[in-house]
Amino acid sequence: MRDNRTGQSYDVPILDGTIKASDIGQIKADDETPGLAVYDPGFVNTASCRSAVTFIDGDKGILEYRGYPIEQLAEKSNFLEVSYLLIHGDLPTKEQYDAWVHEITYHTFVHENVRDFMEGFRYDAHPMGMLLASVGALSTFYPESRNISDSDNRHMQIVRLIAKMPTLGAWSFRHAQGKPYVYPDNDLSYTENFLGMLFKMSERKFEADPRLVKALDVLFILHADHEQNCSTNAVRSVGSSQVDPYSATAAGIAALYGPLHGGANESVLRMLRRIGSVDKIPEFIDGVKNGKEKLMGFGHRVYKNFDPRAKIIKKACDDVFEVTGVNPLLEIAQELEKIALEDEYFIKRKLYPNVDFYSGLIYEALQFPPEMFTVLFAIGRTPGWLAQWHELVQDKEQKIARPKQIYTGERTRDFVPASERWA
Ligand code: CMC
């Protein structure tokens, strides 16, 4: 690298297609000024870690968990097996799988005090706020979780988190509806048990249509990890302080709550409802092009041709609507997609439907209110957050996250006490 200010040249090694930010710190205009740094709001072109969990090629639309293509996992695996794969790095043997499913199943219950404080939320509390607080609170029930250097201990907390998320998510949902919380049923699969805790009323045994269970399981798989996205970065950043995994996961849930991340499918449904009918689409598209609107569910930081998850979700849409009947908003969504994909504005900016464009329609067909959509995302993303956290705490190269800044404020002002300023 050649510094044009001084004419001096520096050798900066390129490793794995990156240069080390610390290596360019040696580039200085003079001894007085600090070394060169990179300015990268939103980490658009900064690798923050090495990771062997998830591979994405945004240009080719490839998503792989531990090397396995998402399409194959969605079709042939199930969420708990995918969770095992993400956490452990390889697919389980029969014994490992049975032990894993058993462990997760038998940790779905939560301490009764968790139930008590969840009942203390306001009657109309957003379920995502309840989930965020409850997951954070779990750290007080498992103080040993702070011992993150012990691998058995880490395993225990990972199992507990994956197991308890559906319980906490379902109870957050029942709370707003004023319905009694339903305890887990250990005879049911992970996903069917979740549906049971959401929808069971007085029937002795909850049974869901297997096509709906499969569709929700596929949605969990599609959301299970997505390398260094906003919430995973939050989990890693907070986890880098060596806090317990419940607190780090709560940070991920907080990040996911935002409308640009996990909240996008909720915004998609609201947008489709606001558009109201197919004939209003051109007017809406004009609003997007004039910068007055945003086409929610379109665009992605990484995928610039298509989002492979969106393709699988379209298929799941068909399966669900076969059971529930077609969501009337589907027609608006399909027409909106068709018009947008032919429009120069979207083509030029490489804006395509992302995972959230159709997932909201499925969730609505499954009787979920929009506030629950992000909770579903959080349940699906938990093994991914934990796999990344697990990798982080064992990574010798990692340090506490602490970015630099470019200071733009005032300097060295003399403080005048209030009594003099206001005199
Ligand atoms: N509608 C209209 N214009 C858009 C959109 C959109 N959804 N997304 C990006 N653009 C425009 C943007 O205005 C910019 O235009 P210009 O170059 O004229 O200034 C250009 O496209 C590049 O966009 P960007 O904001 O620089 O892209 P980004 O990588 O920073 O943002 C994004 C990615 C996902 C936040 C953004 O596309 C967006 O806000 N989409 C809508 C929200 C959404 O669907 N989020 C879910 C993401 S997928 C689930 C997840 O992983 O969380």
GROMACS .gro file of C-alpha atoms and ligand atoms in nm:
model
  475
    1MET     CA    1   0.000   0.000   0.000
    2ARG     CA    2   0.125   0.344  -0.084
    3ASP     CA    3   0.038   0.643   0.135
    4ASN     CA    4  -0.014   0.937  -0.103
    5ARG     CA    5   0.038   1.182   0.181
    6THR     CA    6   0.395   1.073   0.245
    7GLY     CA    7   0.483   0.865  -0.060
    8GLN     CA    8   0.585   0.582   0.169
    9SER     CA    9   0.499   0.220   0.078
   10TYR     CA   10   0.396  -0.058   0.315
   11ASP     CA   11   0.363  -0.434   0.276
   12VAL     CA   12   0.026  -0.546   0.409
   13PRO     CA   13  -0.027  -0.924   0.389
   14ILE     CA   14  -0.348  -1.049   0.228
   15LEU     CA   15  -0.488  -1.353   0.404
   16ASP     CA   16  -0.816  -1.524   0.310
   17GLY     CA   17  -0.907  -1.228   0.090
   18THR     CA   18  -0.874  -0.982   0.376
   19ILE     CA   19  -0.618  -0.751   0.524
   20LYS     CA   20  -0.585  -0.712   0.898
   21ALA     CA   21  -0.715  -0.376   1.013
   22SER     CA   22  -0.435  -0.370   1.271
   23ASP     CA   23  -0.177  -0.399   0.989
   24ILE     CA   24  -0.284  -0.073   0.833
   25GLY     CA   25  -0.249   0.098   1.171
   26GLN     CA   26   0.125   0.123   1.093
   27ILE     CA   27   0.043   0.371   0.812
   28LYS     CA   28   0.093   0.717   0.962
   29ALA     CA   29   0.116   1.064   0.810
   30ASP     CA   30   0.358   1.164   1.088
   31ASP     CA   31   0.444   1.064   1.441
   32GLU     CA   32   0.180   1.295   1.588
   33THR     CA   33  -0.129   1.155   1.412
   34PRO     CA   34  -0.279   0.812   1.490
   35GLY     CA   35  -0.234   0.525   1.243
   36LEU     CA   36  -0.474   0.471   0.956
   37ALA     CA   37  -0.806   0.307   1.046
   38VAL     CA   38  -1.101   0.190   0.835
   39TYR     CA   39  -1.435   0.369   0.850
   40ASP     CA   40  -1.716   0.120   0.791
   41PRO     CA   41  -2.059   0.210   0.933
   42GLY     CA   42  -2.277  -0.101   0.939
   43PHE     CA   43  -1.968  -0.324   0.886
   44VAL     CA   44  -2.047  -0.338   0.515
   45ASN     CA   45  -1.698  -0.459   0.422
   46THR     CA   46  -1.547  -0.573   0.748
   47ALA     CA   47  -1.500  -0.935   0.859
   48SER     CA   48  -1.535  -0.949   1.237
   49CYS     CA   49  -1.451  -1.317   1.286
   50ARG     CA   50  -1.355  -1.646   1.128
   51SER     CA   51  -1.653  -1.878   1.126
   52ALA     CA   52  -1.719  -2.235   1.011
   53VAL     CA   53  -2.094  -2.225   1.077
   54THR     CA   54  -2.269  -2.077   0.774
   55PHE     CA   55  -2.158  -2.006   0.418
   56ILE     CA   56  -2.336  -1.752   0.200
   57ASP     CA   57  -2.262  -1.655  -0.159
   58GLY     CA   58  -2.493  -1.359  -0.208
   59ASP     CA   59  -2.434  -1.329  -0.583
   60LYS     CA   60  -2.510  -1.694  -0.651
   61GLY     CA   61  -2.789  -1.723  -0.394
   62ILE     CA   62  -2.614  -1.999  -0.197
   63LEU     CA   63  -2.679  -2.063   0.171
   64GLU     CA   64  -2.519  -2.359   0.349
   65TYR     CA   65  -2.515  -2.460   0.716
   66ARG     CA   66  -2.189  -2.640   0.795
   67GLY     CA   67  -2.155  -2.709   0.422
   68TYR     CA   68  -2.504  -2.855   0.368
   69PRO     CA   69  -2.725  -2.662   0.119
   70ILE     CA   70  -3.032  -2.504   0.277
   71GLU     CA   71  -3.256  -2.661   0.009
   72GLN     CA   72  -3.155  -3.015   0.114
   73LEU     CA   73  -3.186  -2.943   0.485
   74ALA     CA   74  -3.532  -2.788   0.439
   75GLU     CA   75  -3.651  -3.084   0.237
   76LYS     CA   76  -3.491  -3.378   0.418
   77SER     CA   77  -3.400  -3.277   0.773
   78ASN     CA   78  -3.585  -3.135   1.072
   79PHE     CA   79  -3.522  -2.838   1.297
   80LEU     CA   80  -3.368  -3.027   1.589
   81GLU     CA   81  -3.131  -3.218   1.361
   82VAL     CA   82  -3.032  -2.889   1.195
   83SER     CA   83  -2.980  -2.737   1.540
   84TYR     CA   84  -2.748  -3.025   1.629
   85LEU     CA   85  -2.561  -2.972   1.303
   86LEU     CA   86  -2.518  -2.600   1.364
   87ILE     CA   87  -2.396  -2.643   1.720
   88HIS     CA   88  -2.175  -2.951   1.673
   89GLY     CA   89  -2.056  -2.904   1.316
   90ASP     CA   90  -2.160  -3.248   1.188
   91LEU     CA   91  -2.481  -3.445   1.149
   92PRO     CA   92  -2.561  -3.669   1.448
   93THR     CA   93  -2.539  -4.048   1.462
   94LYS     CA   94  -2.864  -4.220   1.564
   95GLU     CA   95  -2.750  -4.232   1.930
   96GLN     CA   96  -2.641  -3.867   1.926
   97TYR     CA   97  -2.968  -3.760   1.766
   98ASP     CA   98  -3.185  -3.953   2.013
   99ALA     CA   99  -2.989  -3.816   2.309
  100TRP     CA  100  -3.013  -3.460   2.171
  101VAL     CA  101  -3.388  -3.479   2.112
  102HIS     CA  102  -3.437  -3.632   2.457
  103GLU     CA  103  -3.233  -3.357   2.625
  104ILE     CA  104  -3.413  -3.076   2.444
  105THR     CA  105  -3.754  -3.232   2.509
  106TYR     CA  106  -3.692  -3.269   2.881
  107HIS     CA  107  -3.573  -2.912   2.927
  108THR     CA  108  -3.878  -2.742   2.780
  109PHE     CA  109  -4.028  -2.666   3.121
  110VAL     CA  110  -3.936  -2.343   3.298
  111HIS     CA  111  -3.921  -2.260   3.669
  112GLU     CA  112  -4.263  -2.157   3.803
  113ASN     CA  113  -4.122  -1.817   3.901
  114VAL     CA  114  -4.060  -1.748   3.532
  115ARG     CA  115  -4.429  -1.801   3.478
  116ASP     CA  116  -4.508  -1.569   3.770
  117PHE     CA  117  -4.310  -1.279   3.637
  118MET     CA  118  -4.435  -1.329   3.282
  119GLU     CA  119  -4.787  -1.296   3.422
  120GLY     CA  120  -4.683  -0.958   3.560
  121PHE     CA  121  -4.651  -0.800   3.214
  122ARG     CA  122  -4.918  -0.558   3.100
  123TYR     CA  123  -5.218  -0.728   2.939
  124ASP     CA  124  -5.120  -0.603   2.591
  125ALA     CA  125  -4.741  -0.651   2.616
  126HIS     CA  126  -4.567  -0.714   2.283
  127PRO     CA  127  -4.464  -1.084   2.291
  128MET     CA  128  -4.119  -0.998   2.163
  129GLY     CA  129  -4.060  -0.765   2.458
  130MET     CA  130  -4.176  -1.043   2.690
  131LEU     CA  131  -3.946  -1.296   2.522
  132LEU     CA  132  -3.651  -1.058   2.538
  133ALA     CA  133  -3.700  -0.995   2.909
  134SER     CA  134  -3.769  -1.360   2.995
  135VAL     CA  135  -3.462  -1.493   2.817
  136GLY     CA  136  -3.246  -1.231   2.990
  137ALA     CA  137  -3.405  -1.329   3.321
  138LEU     CA  138  -3.311  -1.696   3.274
  139SER     CA  139  -2.953  -1.597   3.360
  140THR     CA  140  -3.072  -1.538   3.717
  141PHE     CA  141  -3.215  -1.891   3.733
  142TYR     CA  142  -2.891  -2.048   3.607
  143PRO     CA  143  -2.610  -1.844   3.765
  144GLU     CA  144  -2.364  -2.124   3.682
  145SER     CA  145  -2.409  -2.025   3.315
  146ARG     CA  146  -2.149  -1.754   3.376
  147ASN     CA  147  -1.884  -2.025   3.375
  148ILE     CA  148  -1.849  -2.013   3.000
  149SER     CA  149  -1.507  -2.180   2.993
  150ASP     CA  150  -1.654  -2.516   3.098
  151SER     CA  151  -1.773  -2.714   2.797
  152ASP     CA  152  -2.031  -2.929   2.984
  153ASN     CA  153  -2.175  -2.615   3.133
  154ARG     CA  154  -2.195  -2.448   2.790
  155HIS     CA  155  -2.371  -2.755   2.651
  156MET     CA  156  -2.628  -2.745   2.931
  157GLN     CA  157  -2.717  -2.381   2.866
  158ILE     CA  158  -2.738  -2.439   2.489
  159VAL     CA  159  -2.984  -2.725   2.546
  160ARG     CA  160  -3.187  -2.517   2.792
  161LEU     CA  161  -3.208  -2.219   2.558
  162ILE     CA  162  -3.317  -2.417   2.251
  163ALA     CA  163  -3.565  -2.611   2.468
  164LYS     CA  164  -3.721  -2.320   2.653
  165MET     CA  165  -3.757  -2.069   2.370
  166PRO     CA  166  -4.085  -2.221   2.240
  167THR     CA  167  -4.227  -2.229   2.593
  168LEU     CA  168  -4.144  -1.863   2.654
  169GLY     CA  169  -4.255  -1.763   2.303
  170ALA     CA  170  -4.587  -1.946   2.334
  171TRP     CA  171  -4.658  -1.802   2.678
  172SER     CA  172  -4.586  -1.451   2.553
  173PHE     CA  173  -4.853  -1.515   2.289
  174ARG     CA  174  -5.109  -1.660   2.532
  175HIS     CA  175  -5.053  -1.368   2.768
  176ALA     CA  176  -5.181  -1.104   2.527
  177GLN     CA  177  -5.482  -1.323   2.456
  178GLY     CA  178  -5.568  -1.364   2.824
  179LYS     CA  179  -5.554  -1.741   2.783
  180PRO     CA  180  -5.400  -1.982   3.036
  181TYR     CA  181  -5.039  -2.075   2.972
  182VAL     CA  182  -5.008  -2.432   2.841
  183TYR     CA  183  -4.729  -2.654   2.976
  184PRO     CA  184  -4.507  -2.846   2.734
  185ASP     CA  185  -4.615  -3.195   2.623
  186ASN     CA  186  -4.309  -3.419   2.607
  187ASP     CA  187  -4.489  -3.669   2.381
  188LEU     CA  188  -4.494  -3.420   2.096
  189SER     CA  189  -4.217  -3.319   1.857
  190TYR     CA  190  -4.045  -2.984   1.914
  191THR     CA  191  -4.255  -2.797   1.660
  192GLU     CA  192  -4.586  -2.968   1.733
  193ASN     CA  193  -4.535  -2.907   2.104
  194PHE     CA  194  -4.484  -2.538   2.028
  195LEU     CA  195  -4.810  -2.529   1.832
  196GLY     CA  196  -4.978  -2.706   2.123
  197MET     CA  197  -4.857  -2.448   2.375
  198LEU     CA  198  -4.989  -2.178   2.144
  199PHE     CA  199  -5.328  -2.314   2.051
  200LYS     CA  200  -5.437  -2.591   2.290
  201MET     CA  201  -5.758  -2.523   2.476
  202SER     CA  202  -5.966  -2.788   2.654
  203GLU     CA  203  -5.886  -3.090   2.436
  204ARG     CA  204  -5.709  -3.375   2.617
  205LYS     CA  205  -5.438  -3.417   2.356
  206PHE     CA  206  -5.327  -3.152   2.108
  207GLU     CA  207  -5.293  -3.265   1.747
  208ALA     CA  208  -5.183  -3.046   1.458
  209ASP     CA  209  -5.212  -3.111   1.085
  210PRO     CA  210  -4.872  -3.266   0.994
  211ARG     CA  211  -4.848  -3.040   0.687
  212LEU     CA  212  -4.864  -2.732   0.911
  213VAL     CA  213  -4.610  -2.881   1.153
  214LYS     CA  214  -4.375  -2.952   0.860
  215ALA     CA  215  -4.420  -2.600   0.716
  216LEU     CA  216  -4.338  -2.435   1.050
  217ASP     CA  217  -4.043  -2.671   1.100
  218VAL     CA  218  -3.912  -2.570   0.755
  219LEU     CA  219  -3.951  -2.203   0.847
  220PHE     CA  220  -3.748  -2.263   1.164
  221ILE     CA  221  -3.477  -2.434   0.954
  222LEU     CA  222  -3.467  -2.143   0.708
  223HIS     CA  223  -3.419  -1.897   0.991
  224ALA     CA  224  -3.172  -2.106   1.192
  225ASP     CA  225  -2.860  -1.912   1.095
  226HIS     CA  226  -2.746  -1.645   0.858
  227GLU     CA  227  -2.382  -1.577   0.946
  228GLN     CA  228  -2.293  -1.229   1.068
  229ASN     CA  229  -2.633  -1.056   1.050
  230CYS     CA  230  -2.739  -0.778   1.287
  231SER     CA  231  -2.866  -1.001   1.572
  232THR     CA  232  -2.581  -1.254   1.548
  233ASN     CA  233  -2.337  -0.967   1.553
  234ALA     CA  234  -2.517  -0.843   1.866
  235VAL     CA  235  -2.485  -1.189   2.029
  236ARG     CA  236  -2.115  -1.202   1.942
  237SER     CA  237  -2.050  -0.844   2.045
  238VAL     CA  238  -2.223  -0.881   2.382
  239GLY     CA  239  -2.084  -1.235   2.422
  240SER     CA  240  -1.733  -1.100   2.371
  241SER     CA  241  -1.758  -0.945   2.718
  242GLN     CA  242  -1.776  -1.309   2.842
  243VAL     CA  243  -2.126  -1.261   2.978
  244ASP     CA  244  -2.353  -1.569   3.015
  245PRO     CA  245  -2.529  -1.703   2.702
  246TYR     CA  246  -2.878  -1.599   2.821
  247SER     CA  247  -2.775  -1.233   2.831
  248ALA     CA  248  -2.597  -1.264   2.496
  249THR     CA  249  -2.905  -1.428   2.341
  250ALA     CA  250  -3.127  -1.156   2.486
  251ALA     CA  251  -2.909  -0.905   2.298
  252GLY     CA  252  -2.975  -1.101   1.978
  253ILE     CA  253  -3.349  -1.094   2.045
  254ALA     CA  254  -3.332  -0.717   2.099
  255ALA     CA  255  -3.158  -0.670   1.765
  256LEU     CA  256  -3.407  -0.896   1.590
  257TYR     CA  257  -3.697  -0.689   1.728
  258GLY     CA  258  -3.610  -0.400   1.492
  259PRO     CA  259  -3.815  -0.347   1.171
  260LEU     CA  260  -3.511  -0.366   0.942
  261HIS     CA  261  -3.421  -0.711   1.071
  262GLY     CA  262  -3.668  -0.961   1.218
  263GLY     CA  263  -3.955  -0.716   1.222
  264ALA     CA  264  -3.964  -0.693   0.843
  265ASN     CA  265  -4.228  -0.961   0.782
  266GLU     CA  266  -4.463  -0.784   1.022
  267SER     CA  267  -4.404  -0.466   0.819
  268VAL     CA  268  -4.468  -0.660   0.494
  269LEU     CA  269  -4.815  -0.761   0.609
  270ARG     CA  270  -4.898  -0.410   0.726
  271MET     CA  271  -4.776  -0.280   0.389
  272LEU     CA  272  -4.986  -0.532   0.192
  273ARG     CA  273  -5.292  -0.440   0.398
  274ARG     CA  274  -5.227  -0.070   0.342
  275ILE     CA  275  -5.200  -0.125  -0.035
  276GLY     CA  276  -5.534  -0.305  -0.007
  277SER     CA  277  -5.591  -0.409  -0.370
  278VAL     CA  278  -5.398  -0.493  -0.684
  279ASP     CA  279  -5.503  -0.171  -0.864
  280LYS     CA  280  -5.327   0.041  -0.596
  281ILE     CA  281  -4.989  -0.124  -0.659
  282PRO     CA  282  -4.862   0.117  -0.932
  283GLU     CA  283  -4.928   0.414  -0.703
  284PHE     CA  284  -4.742   0.239  -0.421
  285ILE     CA  285  -4.446   0.155  -0.647
  286ASP     CA  286  -4.428   0.522  -0.750
  287GLY     CA  287  -4.411   0.612  -0.382
  288VAL     CA  288  -4.119   0.370  -0.336
  289LYS     CA  289  -3.934   0.517  -0.633
  290ASN     CA  290  -3.989   0.870  -0.504
  291GLY     CA  291  -3.838   0.767  -0.171
  292LYS     CA  292  -4.167   0.811   0.018
  293GLU     CA  293  -4.212   0.439   0.079
  294LYS     CA  294  -3.997   0.132   0.125
  295LEU     CA  295  -4.091  -0.199  -0.032
  296MET     CA  296  -4.066  -0.411   0.280
  297GLY     CA  297  -3.952  -0.770   0.222
  298PHE     CA  298  -3.731  -0.660  -0.066
  299GLY     CA  299  -3.357  -0.608  -0.069
  300HIS     CA  300  -3.079  -0.768   0.126
  301ARG     CA  301  -2.733  -0.667   0.234
  302VAL     CA  302  -2.587  -0.993   0.103
  303TYR     CA  303  -2.821  -1.148  -0.155
  304LYS     CA  304  -2.808  -0.950  -0.476
  305ASN     CA  305  -2.978  -1.196  -0.717
  306PHE     CA  306  -3.222  -1.390  -0.508
  307ASP     CA  307  -3.264  -1.506  -0.152
  308PRO     CA  308  -3.265  -1.891  -0.158
  309ARG     CA  309  -3.485  -1.892   0.151
  310ALA     CA  310  -3.754  -1.693  -0.033
  311LYS     CA  311  -3.778  -1.967  -0.298
  312ILE     CA  312  -3.832  -2.241  -0.037
  313ILE     CA  313  -4.087  -2.028   0.146
  314LYS     CA  314  -4.295  -1.984  -0.168
  315LYS     CA  315  -4.329  -2.363  -0.182
  316ALA     CA  316  -4.418  -2.380   0.191
  317CYS     CA  317  -4.684  -2.114   0.119
  318ASP     CA  318  -4.857  -2.353  -0.121
  319ASP     CA  319  -4.848  -2.639   0.133
  320VAL     CA  320  -4.996  -2.424   0.409
  321PHE     CA  321  -5.266  -2.267   0.194
  322GLU     CA  322  -5.372  -2.616   0.090
  323VAL     CA  323  -5.474  -2.670   0.452
  324THR     CA  324  -5.586  -2.321   0.557
  325GLY     CA  325  -5.721  -2.172   0.234
  326VAL     CA  326  -5.548  -1.893   0.045
  327ASN     CA  327  -5.460  -1.569   0.223
  328PRO     CA  328  -5.626  -1.289   0.018
  329LEU     CA  329  -5.310  -1.077   0.056
  330LEU     CA  330  -5.121  -1.336  -0.151
  331GLU     CA  331  -5.261  -1.195  -0.473
  332ILE     CA  332  -5.132  -0.846  -0.387
  333ALA     CA  333  -4.792  -0.988  -0.285
  334GLN     CA  334  -4.752  -1.187  -0.608
  335GLU     CA  335  -4.852  -0.894  -0.826
  336LEU     CA  336  -4.625  -0.659  -0.632
  337GLU     CA  337  -4.334  -0.899  -0.677
  338LYS     CA  338  -4.405  -0.932  -1.050
  339ILE     CA  339  -4.420  -0.556  -1.108
  340ALA     CA  340  -4.115  -0.485  -0.892
  341LEU     CA  341  -3.903  -0.751  -1.062
  342GLU     CA  342  -3.968  -0.590  -1.401
  343ASP     CA  343  -3.906  -0.234  -1.285
  344GLU     CA  344  -3.578  -0.058  -1.363
  345TYR     CA  345  -3.555   0.096  -1.011
  346PHE     CA  346  -3.546  -0.249  -0.846
  347ILE     CA  347  -3.338  -0.419  -1.117
  348LYS     CA  348  -3.069  -0.150  -1.097
  349ARG     CA  349  -3.045  -0.175  -0.720
  350LYS     CA  350  -3.060  -0.557  -0.726
  351LEU     CA  351  -3.366  -0.566  -0.502
  352TYR     CA  352  -3.536  -0.906  -0.485
  353PRO     CA  353  -3.783  -1.063  -0.242
  354ASN     CA  354  -3.611  -1.173   0.077
  355VAL     CA  355  -3.713  -1.437   0.333
  356ASP     CA  356  -3.963  -1.199   0.491
  357PHE     CA  357  -4.169  -1.124   0.183
  358TYR     CA  358  -4.379  -1.442   0.202
  359SER     CA  359  -4.317  -1.570   0.555
  360GLY     CA  360  -4.569  -1.325   0.704
  361LEU     CA  361  -4.843  -1.461   0.480
  362ILE     CA  362  -4.776  -1.814   0.605
  363TYR     CA  363  -4.766  -1.705   0.966
  364GLU     CA  364  -5.095  -1.524   0.926
  365ALA     CA  365  -5.251  -1.834   0.769
  366LEU     CA  366  -5.128  -2.030   1.073
  367GLN     CA  367  -5.331  -1.786   1.289
  368PHE     CA  368  -5.036  -1.588   1.424
  369PRO     CA  369  -5.091  -1.215   1.483
  370PRO     CA  370  -4.813  -0.996   1.333
  371GLU     CA  371  -4.656  -0.930   1.675
  372MET     CA  372  -4.570  -1.300   1.692
  373PHE     CA  373  -4.375  -1.314   1.367
  374THR     CA  374  -4.049  -1.198   1.517
  375VAL     CA  375  -4.091  -1.440   1.806
  376LEU     CA  376  -4.106  -1.724   1.552
  377PHE     CA  377  -3.791  -1.589   1.388
  378ALA     CA  378  -3.619  -1.577   1.730
  379ILE     CA  379  -3.706  -1.940   1.808
  380GLY     CA  380  -3.567  -2.047   1.471
  381ARG     CA  381  -3.252  -1.834   1.504
  382THR     CA  382  -3.161  -1.952   1.857
  383PRO     CA  383  -2.941  -2.250   1.750
  384GLY     CA  384  -2.760  -2.020   1.506
  385TRP     CA  385  -2.694  -1.757   1.773
  386LEU     CA  386  -2.571  -2.028   2.007
  387ALA     CA  387  -2.352  -2.197   1.745
  388GLN     CA  388  -2.190  -1.859   1.677
  389TRP     CA  389  -2.158  -1.782   2.048
  390HIS     CA  390  -2.005  -2.125   2.107
  391GLU     CA  391  -1.755  -2.062   1.829
  392LEU     CA  392  -1.675  -1.715   1.966
  393VAL     CA  393  -1.598  -1.828   2.321
  394GLN     CA  394  -1.353  -2.089   2.192
  395ASP     CA  395  -1.186  -1.861   1.938
  396LYS     CA  396  -0.842  -1.755   2.061
  397GLU     CA  397  -0.831  -1.466   1.814
  398GLN     CA  398  -1.143  -1.299   1.953
  399LYS     CA  399  -1.127  -0.997   2.181
  400ILE     CA  400  -1.389  -0.784   2.349
  401ALA     CA  401  -1.575  -0.595   2.074
  402ARG     CA  402  -1.471  -0.236   2.082
  403PRO     CA  403  -1.480  -0.046   1.751
  404LYS     CA  404  -1.306   0.282   1.684
  405GLN     CA  405  -1.480   0.608   1.602
  406ILE     CA  406  -1.407   0.925   1.410
  407TYR     CA  407  -1.458   1.196   1.667
  408THR     CA  408  -1.652   1.492   1.524
  409GLY     CA  409  -1.736   1.686   1.839
  410GLU     CA  410  -1.592   1.986   2.020
  411ARG     CA  411  -1.260   1.971   2.206
  412THR     CA  412  -1.121   2.107   2.531
  413ARG     CA  413  -1.395   2.350   2.624
  414ASP     CA  414  -1.391   2.529   2.959
  415PHE     CA  415  -1.685   2.430   3.177
  416VAL     CA  416  -1.893   2.723   3.306
  417PRO     CA  417  -2.110   2.628   3.607
  418ALA     CA  418  -2.490   2.651   3.562
  419SER     CA  419  -2.515   2.937   3.813
  420GLU     CA  420  -2.292   3.150   3.585
  421ARG     CA  421  -2.438   3.032   3.250
  422TRP     CA  422  -2.794   3.101   3.353
  423ALA     CA  423  -2.724   3.425   3.538
  424CMC     N1  424  -3.740  -0.064  -0.100
  424CMC     C1  425  -3.698   0.040  -0.176
  424CMC     N2  426  -3.570   0.074  -0.194
  424CMC     C2  427  -3.478   0.000  -0.131
  424CMC     C3  428  -3.511  -0.110  -0.052
  424CMC     C4  429  -3.647  -0.141  -0.037
  424CMC     N3  430  -3.686  -0.246   0.038
  424CMC     N4  431  -3.399  -0.167  -0.003
  424CMC     C5  432  -3.297  -0.094  -0.051
  424CMC     N5  433  -3.345   0.006  -0.129
  424CMC     C6  434  -3.265   0.102  -0.205
  424CMC     C7  435  -3.203   0.205  -0.112
  424CMC     O1  436  -3.288   0.317  -0.095
  424CMC     C8  437  -3.076   0.238  -0.186
  424CMC     O2  438  -3.111   0.322  -0.295
  424CMC     P1  439  -3.011   0.441  -0.340
  424CMC     O3  440  -2.889   0.370  -0.391
  424CMC     O4  441  -3.088   0.513  -0.444
  424CMC     O5  442  -2.984   0.522  -0.217
  424CMC     C9  443  -3.034   0.106  -0.248
  424CMC     O6  444  -3.156   0.032  -0.262
  424CMC    C10  445  -2.936   0.026  -0.162
  424CMC     O7  446  -2.996   0.001  -0.036
  424CMC     P2  447  -2.921   0.005   0.102
  424CMC     O8  448  -3.013   0.061   0.206
  424CMC     O9  449  -2.786   0.070   0.087
  424CMC    O10  450  -2.898  -0.149   0.128
  424CMC     P3  451  -2.857  -0.214   0.266
  424CMC    O11  452  -2.775  -0.332   0.233
  424CMC    O12  453  -2.797  -0.114   0.360
  424CMC    O13  454  -2.998  -0.256   0.330
  424CMC    C11  455  -3.189  -0.381   0.387
  424CMC    C12  456  -3.048  -0.387   0.327
  424CMC    C13  457  -3.240  -0.524   0.400
  424CMC    C14  458  -3.184  -0.318   0.529
  424CMC    C15  459  -3.279  -0.297   0.293
  424CMC    O14  460  -3.284  -0.355   0.165
  424CMC    C16  461  -3.420  -0.279   0.349
  424CMC    O15  462  -3.443  -0.190   0.431
  424CMC     N6  463  -3.518  -0.367   0.307
  424CMC    C17  464  -3.651  -0.362   0.361
  424CMC    C18  465  -3.654  -0.427   0.498
  424CMC    C19  466  -3.645  -0.577   0.489
  424CMC    O16  467  -3.714  -0.641   0.409
  424CMC     N7  468  -3.562  -0.635   0.577
  424CMC    C20  469  -3.548  -0.781   0.588
  424CMC    C21  470  -3.411  -0.825   0.548
  424CMC     S1  471  -3.404  -1.004   0.528
  424CMC    C22  472  -3.426  -1.066   0.687
  424CMC    C23  473  -3.307  -1.048   0.773
  424CMC    O17  474  -3.199  -1.101   0.738
  424CMC    O18  475  -3.320  -0.982   0.877
   0.00000   0.00000   0.00000
